[in-house]
Tab-separated table of C-alpha atoms and ligand atoms in Angstrom:
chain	number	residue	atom	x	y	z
A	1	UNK	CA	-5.621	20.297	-11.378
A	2	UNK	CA	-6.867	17.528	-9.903
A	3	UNK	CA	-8.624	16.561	-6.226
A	4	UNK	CA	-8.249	13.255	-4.657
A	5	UNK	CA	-9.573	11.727	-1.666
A	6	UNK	CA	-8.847	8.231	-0.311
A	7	UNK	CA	-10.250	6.397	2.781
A	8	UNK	CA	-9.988	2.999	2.043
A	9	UNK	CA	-8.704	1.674	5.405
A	10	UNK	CA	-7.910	3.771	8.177
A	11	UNK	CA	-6.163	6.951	6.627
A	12	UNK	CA	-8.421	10.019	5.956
A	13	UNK	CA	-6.330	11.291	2.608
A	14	UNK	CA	-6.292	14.118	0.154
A	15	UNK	CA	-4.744	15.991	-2.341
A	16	UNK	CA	-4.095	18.150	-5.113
A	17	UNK	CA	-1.763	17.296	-8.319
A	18	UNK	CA	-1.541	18.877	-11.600
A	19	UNK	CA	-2.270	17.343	-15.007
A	20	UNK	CA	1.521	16.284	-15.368
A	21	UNK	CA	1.801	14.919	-11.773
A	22	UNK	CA	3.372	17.615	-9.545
A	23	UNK	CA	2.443	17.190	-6.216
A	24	UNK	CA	0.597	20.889	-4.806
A	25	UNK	CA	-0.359	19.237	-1.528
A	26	UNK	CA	-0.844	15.456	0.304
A	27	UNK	CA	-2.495	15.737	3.105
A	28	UNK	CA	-2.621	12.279	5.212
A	29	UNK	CA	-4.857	12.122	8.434
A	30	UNK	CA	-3.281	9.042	10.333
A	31	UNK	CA	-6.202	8.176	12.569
A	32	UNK	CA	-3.912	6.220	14.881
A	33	UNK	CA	-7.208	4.945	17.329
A	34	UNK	CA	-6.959	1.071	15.833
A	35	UNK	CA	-3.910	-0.057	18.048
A	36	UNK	CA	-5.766	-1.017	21.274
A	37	UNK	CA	-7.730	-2.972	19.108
A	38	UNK	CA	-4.545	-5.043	17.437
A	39	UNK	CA	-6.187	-4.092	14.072
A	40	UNK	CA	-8.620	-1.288	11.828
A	41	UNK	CA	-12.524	-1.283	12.937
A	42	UNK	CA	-14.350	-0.547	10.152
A	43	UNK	CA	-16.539	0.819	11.817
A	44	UNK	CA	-14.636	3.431	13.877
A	45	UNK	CA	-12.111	3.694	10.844
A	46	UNK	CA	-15.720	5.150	8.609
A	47	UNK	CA	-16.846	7.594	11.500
A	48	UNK	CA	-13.288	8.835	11.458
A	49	UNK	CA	-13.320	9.622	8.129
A	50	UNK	CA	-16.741	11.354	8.184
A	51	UNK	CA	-15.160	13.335	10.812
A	52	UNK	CA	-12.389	14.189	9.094
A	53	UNK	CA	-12.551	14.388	5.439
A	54	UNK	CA	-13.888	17.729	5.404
A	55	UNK	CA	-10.871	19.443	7.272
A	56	UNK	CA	-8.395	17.165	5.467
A	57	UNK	CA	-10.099	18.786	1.577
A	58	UNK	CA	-9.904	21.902	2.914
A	59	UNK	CA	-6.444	21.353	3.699
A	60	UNK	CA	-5.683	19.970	0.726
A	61	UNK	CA	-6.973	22.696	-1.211
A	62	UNK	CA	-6.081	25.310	1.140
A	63	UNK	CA	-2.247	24.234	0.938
A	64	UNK	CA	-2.259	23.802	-2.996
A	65	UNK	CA	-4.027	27.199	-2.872
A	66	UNK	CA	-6.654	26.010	-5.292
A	67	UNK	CA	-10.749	26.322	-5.212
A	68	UNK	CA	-13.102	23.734	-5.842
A	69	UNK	CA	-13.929	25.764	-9.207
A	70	UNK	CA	-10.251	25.663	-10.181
A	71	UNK	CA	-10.259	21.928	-10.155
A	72	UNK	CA	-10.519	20.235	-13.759
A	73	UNK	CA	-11.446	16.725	-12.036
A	74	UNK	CA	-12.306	15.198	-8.956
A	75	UNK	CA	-11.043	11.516	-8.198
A	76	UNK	CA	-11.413	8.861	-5.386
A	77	UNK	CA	-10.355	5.527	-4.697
A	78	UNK	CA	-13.910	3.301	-5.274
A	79	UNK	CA	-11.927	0.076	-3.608
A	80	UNK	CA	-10.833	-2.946	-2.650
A	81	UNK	CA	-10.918	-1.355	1.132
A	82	UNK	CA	-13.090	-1.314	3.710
A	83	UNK	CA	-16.702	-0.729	2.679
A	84	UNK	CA	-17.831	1.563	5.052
A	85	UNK	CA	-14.451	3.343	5.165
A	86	UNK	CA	-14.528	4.328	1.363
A	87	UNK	CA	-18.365	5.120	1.017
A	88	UNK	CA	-17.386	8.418	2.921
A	89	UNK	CA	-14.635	9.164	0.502
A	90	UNK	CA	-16.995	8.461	-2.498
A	91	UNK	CA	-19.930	10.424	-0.885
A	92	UNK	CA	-17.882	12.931	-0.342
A	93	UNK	CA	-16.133	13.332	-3.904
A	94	UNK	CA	-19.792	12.532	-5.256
A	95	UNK	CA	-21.015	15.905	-3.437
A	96	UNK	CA	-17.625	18.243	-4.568
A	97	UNK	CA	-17.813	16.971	-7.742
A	98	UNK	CA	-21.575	17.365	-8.325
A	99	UNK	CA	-21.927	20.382	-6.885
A	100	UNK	CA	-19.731	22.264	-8.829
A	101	UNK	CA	-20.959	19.808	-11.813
A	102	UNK	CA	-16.786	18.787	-12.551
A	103	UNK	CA	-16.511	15.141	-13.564
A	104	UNK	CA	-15.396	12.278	-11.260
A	105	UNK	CA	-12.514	9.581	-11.632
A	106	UNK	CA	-13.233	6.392	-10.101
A	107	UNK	CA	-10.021	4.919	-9.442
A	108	UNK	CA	-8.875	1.220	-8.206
A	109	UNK	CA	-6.284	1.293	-4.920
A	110	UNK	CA	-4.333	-0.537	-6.556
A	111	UNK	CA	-3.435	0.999	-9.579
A	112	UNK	CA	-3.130	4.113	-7.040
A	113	UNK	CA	-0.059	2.439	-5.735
A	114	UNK	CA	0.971	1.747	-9.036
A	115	UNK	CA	0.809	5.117	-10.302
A	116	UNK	CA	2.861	6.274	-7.761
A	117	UNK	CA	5.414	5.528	-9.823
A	118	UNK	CA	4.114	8.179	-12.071
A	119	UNK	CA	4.576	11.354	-10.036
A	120	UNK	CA	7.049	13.877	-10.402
A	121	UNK	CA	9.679	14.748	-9.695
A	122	UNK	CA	10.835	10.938	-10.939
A	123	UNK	CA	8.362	9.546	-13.353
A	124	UNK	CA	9.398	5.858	-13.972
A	125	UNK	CA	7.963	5.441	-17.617
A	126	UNK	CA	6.741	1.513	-18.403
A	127	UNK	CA	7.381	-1.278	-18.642
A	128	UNK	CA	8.433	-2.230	-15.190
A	129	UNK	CA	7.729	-4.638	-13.211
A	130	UNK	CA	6.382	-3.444	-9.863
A	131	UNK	CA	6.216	-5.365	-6.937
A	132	UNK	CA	2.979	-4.124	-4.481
A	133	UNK	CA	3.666	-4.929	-0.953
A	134	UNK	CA	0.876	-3.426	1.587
A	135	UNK	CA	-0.961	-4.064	4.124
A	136	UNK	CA	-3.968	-5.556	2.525
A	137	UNK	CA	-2.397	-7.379	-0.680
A	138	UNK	CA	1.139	-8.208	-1.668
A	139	UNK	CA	1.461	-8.685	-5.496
A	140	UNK	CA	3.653	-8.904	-8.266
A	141	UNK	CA	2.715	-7.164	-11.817
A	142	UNK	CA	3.497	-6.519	-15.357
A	143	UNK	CA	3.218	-2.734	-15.683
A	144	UNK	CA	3.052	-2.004	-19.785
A	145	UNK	CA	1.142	1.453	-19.506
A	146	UNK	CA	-0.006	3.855	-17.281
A	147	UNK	CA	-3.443	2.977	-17.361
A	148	UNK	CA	-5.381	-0.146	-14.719
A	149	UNK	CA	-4.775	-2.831	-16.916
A	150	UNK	CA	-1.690	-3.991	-15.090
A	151	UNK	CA	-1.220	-7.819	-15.753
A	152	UNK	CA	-0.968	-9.832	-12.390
A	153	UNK	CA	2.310	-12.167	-12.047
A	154	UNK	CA	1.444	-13.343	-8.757
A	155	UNK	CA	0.271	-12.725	-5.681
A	156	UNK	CA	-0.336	-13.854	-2.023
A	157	UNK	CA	-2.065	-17.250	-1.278
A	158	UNK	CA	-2.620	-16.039	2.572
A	159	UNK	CA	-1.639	-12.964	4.196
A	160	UNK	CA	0.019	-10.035	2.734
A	161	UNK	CA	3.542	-8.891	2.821
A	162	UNK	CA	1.640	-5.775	5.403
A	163	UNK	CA	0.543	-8.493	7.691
A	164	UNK	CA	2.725	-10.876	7.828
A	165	UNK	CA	5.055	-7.571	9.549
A	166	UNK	CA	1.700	-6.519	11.250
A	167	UNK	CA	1.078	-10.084	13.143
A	168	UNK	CA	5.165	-10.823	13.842
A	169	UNK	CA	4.723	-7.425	15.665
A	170	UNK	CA	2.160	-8.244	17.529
A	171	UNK	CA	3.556	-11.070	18.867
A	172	UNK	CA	6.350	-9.271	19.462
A	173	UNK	CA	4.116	-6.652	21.773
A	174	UNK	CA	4.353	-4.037	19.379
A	175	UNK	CA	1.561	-1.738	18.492
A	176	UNK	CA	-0.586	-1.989	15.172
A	177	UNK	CA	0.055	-1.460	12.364
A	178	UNK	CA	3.515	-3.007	13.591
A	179	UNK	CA	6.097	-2.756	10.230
A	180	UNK	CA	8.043	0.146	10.793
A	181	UNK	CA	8.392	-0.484	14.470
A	182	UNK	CA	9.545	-3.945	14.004
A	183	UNK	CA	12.003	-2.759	11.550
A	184	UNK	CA	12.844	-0.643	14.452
A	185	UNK	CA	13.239	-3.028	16.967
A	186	UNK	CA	15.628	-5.394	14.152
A	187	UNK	CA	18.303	-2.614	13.911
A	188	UNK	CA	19.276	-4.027	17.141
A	189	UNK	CA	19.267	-7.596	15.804
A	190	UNK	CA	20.674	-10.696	14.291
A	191	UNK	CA	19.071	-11.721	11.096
A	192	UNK	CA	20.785	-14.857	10.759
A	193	UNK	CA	19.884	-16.057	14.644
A	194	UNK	CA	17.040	-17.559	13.968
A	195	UNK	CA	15.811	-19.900	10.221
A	196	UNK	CA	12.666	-18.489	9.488
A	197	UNK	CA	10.790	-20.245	6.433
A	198	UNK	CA	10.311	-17.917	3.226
A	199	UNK	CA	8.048	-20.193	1.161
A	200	UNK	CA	10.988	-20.684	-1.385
A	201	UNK	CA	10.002	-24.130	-2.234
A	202	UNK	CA	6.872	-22.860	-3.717
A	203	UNK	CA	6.828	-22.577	-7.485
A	204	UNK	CA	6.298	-19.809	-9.481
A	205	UNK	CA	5.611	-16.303	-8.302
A	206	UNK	CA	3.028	-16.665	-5.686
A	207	UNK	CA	3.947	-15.739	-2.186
A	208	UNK	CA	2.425	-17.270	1.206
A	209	UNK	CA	3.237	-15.817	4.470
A	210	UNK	CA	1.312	-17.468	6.564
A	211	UNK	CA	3.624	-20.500	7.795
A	212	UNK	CA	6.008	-17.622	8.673
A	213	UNK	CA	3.692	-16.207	11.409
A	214	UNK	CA	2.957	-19.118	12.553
A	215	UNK	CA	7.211	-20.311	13.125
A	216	UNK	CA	7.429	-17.411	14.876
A	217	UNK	CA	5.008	-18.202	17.156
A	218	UNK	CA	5.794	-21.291	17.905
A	219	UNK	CA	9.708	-20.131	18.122
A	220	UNK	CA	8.425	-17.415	20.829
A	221	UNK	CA	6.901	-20.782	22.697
A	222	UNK	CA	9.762	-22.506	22.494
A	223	UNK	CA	12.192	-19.786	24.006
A	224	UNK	CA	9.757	-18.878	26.506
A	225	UNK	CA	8.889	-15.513	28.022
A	226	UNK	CA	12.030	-14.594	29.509
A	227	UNK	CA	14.463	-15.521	26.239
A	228	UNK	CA	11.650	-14.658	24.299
A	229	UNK	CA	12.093	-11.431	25.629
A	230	UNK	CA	15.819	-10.994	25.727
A	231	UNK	CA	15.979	-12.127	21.942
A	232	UNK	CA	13.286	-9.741	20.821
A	233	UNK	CA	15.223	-7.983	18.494
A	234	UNK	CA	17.054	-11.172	17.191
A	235	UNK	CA	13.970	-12.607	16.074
A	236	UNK	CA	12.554	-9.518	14.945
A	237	UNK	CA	15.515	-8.936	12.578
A	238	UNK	CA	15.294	-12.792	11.489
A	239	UNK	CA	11.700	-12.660	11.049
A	240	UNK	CA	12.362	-9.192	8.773
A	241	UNK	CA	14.985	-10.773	6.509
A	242	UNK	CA	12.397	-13.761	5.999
A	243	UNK	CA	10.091	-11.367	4.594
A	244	UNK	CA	12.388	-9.616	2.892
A	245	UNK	CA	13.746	-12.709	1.205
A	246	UNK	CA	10.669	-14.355	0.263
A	247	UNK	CA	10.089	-11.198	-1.381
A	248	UNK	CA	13.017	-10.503	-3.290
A	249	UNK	CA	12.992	-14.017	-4.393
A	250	UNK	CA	9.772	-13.797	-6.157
A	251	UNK	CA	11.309	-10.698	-7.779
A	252	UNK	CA	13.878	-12.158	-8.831
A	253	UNK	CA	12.003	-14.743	-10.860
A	254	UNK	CA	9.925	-12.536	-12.339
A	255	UNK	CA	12.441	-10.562	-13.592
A	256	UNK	CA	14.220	-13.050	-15.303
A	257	UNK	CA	11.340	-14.702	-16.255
A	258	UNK	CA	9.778	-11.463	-18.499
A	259	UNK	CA	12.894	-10.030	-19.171
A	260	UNK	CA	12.260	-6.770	-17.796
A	261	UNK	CA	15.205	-4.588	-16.322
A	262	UNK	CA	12.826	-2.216	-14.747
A	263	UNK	CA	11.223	-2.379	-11.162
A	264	UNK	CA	8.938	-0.343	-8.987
A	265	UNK	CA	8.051	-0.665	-5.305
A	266	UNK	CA	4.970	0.089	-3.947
A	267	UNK	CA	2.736	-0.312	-1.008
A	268	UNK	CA	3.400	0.071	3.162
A	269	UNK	CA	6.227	-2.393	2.777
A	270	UNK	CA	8.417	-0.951	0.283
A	271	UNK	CA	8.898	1.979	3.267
A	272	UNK	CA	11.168	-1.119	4.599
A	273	UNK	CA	14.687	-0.180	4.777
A	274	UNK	CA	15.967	-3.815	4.073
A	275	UNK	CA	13.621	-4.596	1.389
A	276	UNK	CA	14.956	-1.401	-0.729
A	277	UNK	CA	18.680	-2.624	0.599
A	278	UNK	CA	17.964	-6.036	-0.698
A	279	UNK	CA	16.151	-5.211	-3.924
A	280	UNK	CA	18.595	-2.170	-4.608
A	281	UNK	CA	21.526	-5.097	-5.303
A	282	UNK	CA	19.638	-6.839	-8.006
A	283	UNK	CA	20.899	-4.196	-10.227
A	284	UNK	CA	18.402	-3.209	-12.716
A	285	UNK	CA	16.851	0.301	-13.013
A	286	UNK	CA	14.951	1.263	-9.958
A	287	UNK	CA	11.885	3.335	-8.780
A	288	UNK	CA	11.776	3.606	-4.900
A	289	UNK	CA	8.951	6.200	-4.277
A	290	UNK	CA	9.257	8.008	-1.594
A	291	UNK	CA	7.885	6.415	2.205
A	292	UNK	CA	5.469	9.120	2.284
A	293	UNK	CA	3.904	8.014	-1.514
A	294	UNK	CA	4.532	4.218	-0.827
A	295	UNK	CA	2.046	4.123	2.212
A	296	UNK	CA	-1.457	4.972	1.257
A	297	UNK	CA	-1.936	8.554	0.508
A	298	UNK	CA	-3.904	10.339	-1.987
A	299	UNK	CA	-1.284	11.972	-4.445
A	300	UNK	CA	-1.144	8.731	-6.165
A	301	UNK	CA	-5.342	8.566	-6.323
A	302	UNK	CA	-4.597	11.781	-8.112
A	303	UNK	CA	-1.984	10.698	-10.447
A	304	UNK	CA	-3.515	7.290	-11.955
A	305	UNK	CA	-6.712	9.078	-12.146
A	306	UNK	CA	-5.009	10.969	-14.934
A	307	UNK	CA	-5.528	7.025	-16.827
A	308	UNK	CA	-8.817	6.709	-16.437
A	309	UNK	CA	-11.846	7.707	-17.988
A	310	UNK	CA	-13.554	10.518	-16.289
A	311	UNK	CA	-17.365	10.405	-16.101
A	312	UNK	CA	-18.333	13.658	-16.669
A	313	UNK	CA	-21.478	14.984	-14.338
A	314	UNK	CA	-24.187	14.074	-13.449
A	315	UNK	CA	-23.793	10.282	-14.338
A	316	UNK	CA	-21.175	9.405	-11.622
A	317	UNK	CA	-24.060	9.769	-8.766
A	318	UNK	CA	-25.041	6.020	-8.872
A	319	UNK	CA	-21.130	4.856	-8.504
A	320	UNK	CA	-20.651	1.893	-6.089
A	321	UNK	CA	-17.433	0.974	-4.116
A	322	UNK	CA	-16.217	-2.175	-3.760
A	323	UNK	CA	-14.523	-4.500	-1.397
A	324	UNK	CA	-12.103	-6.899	-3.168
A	325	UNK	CA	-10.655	-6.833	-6.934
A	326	UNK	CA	-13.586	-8.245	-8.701
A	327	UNK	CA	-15.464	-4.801	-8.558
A	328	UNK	CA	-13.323	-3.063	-10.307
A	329	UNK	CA	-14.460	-2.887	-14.060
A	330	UNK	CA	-17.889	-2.842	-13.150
A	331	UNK	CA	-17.731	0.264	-10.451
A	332	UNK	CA	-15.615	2.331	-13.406
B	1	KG4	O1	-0.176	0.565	1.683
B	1	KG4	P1	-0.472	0.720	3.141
B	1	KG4	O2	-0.192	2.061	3.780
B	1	KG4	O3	-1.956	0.384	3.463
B	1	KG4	C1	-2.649	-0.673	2.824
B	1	KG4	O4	-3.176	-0.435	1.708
B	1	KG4	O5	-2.619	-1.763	3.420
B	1	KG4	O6	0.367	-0.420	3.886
B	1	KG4	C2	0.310	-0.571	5.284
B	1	KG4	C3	1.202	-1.731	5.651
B	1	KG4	C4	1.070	-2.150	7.114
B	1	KG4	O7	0.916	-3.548	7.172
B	1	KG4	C5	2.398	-1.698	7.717
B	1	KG4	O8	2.812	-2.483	8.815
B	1	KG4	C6	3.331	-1.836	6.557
B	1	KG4	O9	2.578	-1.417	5.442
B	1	KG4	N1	4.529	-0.987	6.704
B	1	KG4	C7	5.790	-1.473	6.836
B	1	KG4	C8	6.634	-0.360	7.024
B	1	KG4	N2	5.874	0.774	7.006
B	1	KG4	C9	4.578	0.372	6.801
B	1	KG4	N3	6.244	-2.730	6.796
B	1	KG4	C10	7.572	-2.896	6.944
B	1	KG4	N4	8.452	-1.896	7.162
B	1	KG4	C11	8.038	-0.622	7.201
B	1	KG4	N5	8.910	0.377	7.400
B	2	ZN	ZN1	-2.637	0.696	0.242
């Protein structure tokens, strides 16, 4: 049995999974205080978790009805995240895990929504390819084991997948973080009313969003307010399917370029309807985890700290977090 916590950006999480990757409980705190601001504070994201990270354990626990002394391990996402978001979450799985002298995992975000993928009731076995569409990084990778040594195909020049969705919504006037609500607003809309660019005459399998926010902008301009505002769900929907295509395209080349039949979403994004839609008629073998496991969460801390060492007590008390991907061997 294992305990997770995760509080890299503004969701206080935590759960319990078993050794083979059942699910007992997944407890998500949204905090949901970042939308006046157009964006997290990580500031007020940290003192929200310090608030709540000892209800949401106890939750956790409470729900998988499990003790701390049941627990064989304790895990927690070290980073990339916000810095002062995830030193609560290690401090706090520092202090569980120390005082009941269990070992620790220290586990990378990433490979979190990787392993995902690895959760029952539907464990996708490698290799796959799994495309990693969030908020914070959009990237495309060669999955050959369980484990964080996922090889990197490619991966954002500018913003993620997450923002690009997160900025088109906001100048669309909808709240933050703004995907699912502009997927919302584009049920009511024309994809094809508007040619948004999708980066397709870049090579290879990076991605770059930024131009895209920045059409839309200037489209917005163009129409002004009142057409702006009359087409909002036109240009929603055709900003969406830009998105969507530059990121199927990028799938598609890396799946004929390695050969590999398999894919896995993961990440905010691949909660998108019309991403799954569109990716679901390549026609290789899928893994769509569920919304709930594809936005960040703490089951899948939990189930790729199963592939990782654990440090076993007390040598885990120094541990550092980190901010961005270079951390990550040294902080394990
Ligand atoms: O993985 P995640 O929960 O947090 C990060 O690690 O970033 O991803 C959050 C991102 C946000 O940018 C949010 O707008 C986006 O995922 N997202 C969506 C949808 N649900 C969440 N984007 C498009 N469509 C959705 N339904
Ligand atoms: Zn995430």
């Amino acid at each position: 049995m294992i305990l997770a916590l995760e509080t890299s950006c503004d969701d206080t999480c935590a759960a319990v999974v078993t050794a083979d990757g059942v699910i007992r409980s997944n407890v998500i705190s949204s905090q949901g205080v970042h939308d006046r601001y157009g964006g997290v504070v990580p500031e007020i994201a940290s003192r929200h978790h310090l608030e709540l990270i000892g209800a949401v354990a106890r939750d956790a626990l409470a729900t998988a009805a499990v003790t701390l002394a049941d627990l064989e391990l304790i895990a927690v996402t070290c980073g990339p995240g916000l810095v002062a978001a995830l030193l609560v979450g290690v401090a706090t799985a520092k202090a569980l895990a120390a005082a009941h002298e269990k070992p620790l995992a220290a586990v990378d975000h990433l490979h979190g929504h990787v392993a995902a993928s690895f959760l029952a009731p539907e464990q996708f076995e490698p290799p796959f390819v799994c495309l990693l569409a969030s908020g914070g990084h959009t990237l495309l990778a060669r999955v050959r084991d369980k484990g964080p040594g996922y090889e990197v195909l490619g991966q954002t020049l500018d913003d993620a997948a997450g923002e690009a969705f997160d900025k088109g919504a906001r100048l669309l006037g909808l709240g933050y973080p703004g995907g699912a609500a502009l997927e919302r607003l584009a049920r009511d809309g024309d994809p094809e009313a508007f040619e948004f660019p999708t980066a397709a005459g870049l090579r290879g399998l990076d991605f770059s969003f930024a131009g895209l926010k920045t059409a839309l902008l200037y489209r917005i301009r163009d129409l002004g307010e009142v057409d702006a505002e009359r087409l909002r769900a036109d240009l929603a929907a055709s900003y969406q399917r830009a998105i969507v295509e530059a990121l199927a395209l990028r799938v598609e080349r890396t799946l004929e370029q390695t050969g590999i039949d398999r894919l896995a979403l993961g990440g905010g994004v691949a909660a998108n309807g019309p991403l799954r839609e569109r990716i679901a008629r390549l026609g290789v073998t899928l893994d769509f985890p569920p919304p709930k496991l594809c936005t960040d969460n703490a089951a899948m801390i939990a189930s790729a700290a199963r592939y990782v060492p654990a440090v076993p007590f007390p040598n885990y008390l120094d541990l550092d977090v980190y901010a961005s991907g270079e951390g990550a061997l040294q902080a394990v």
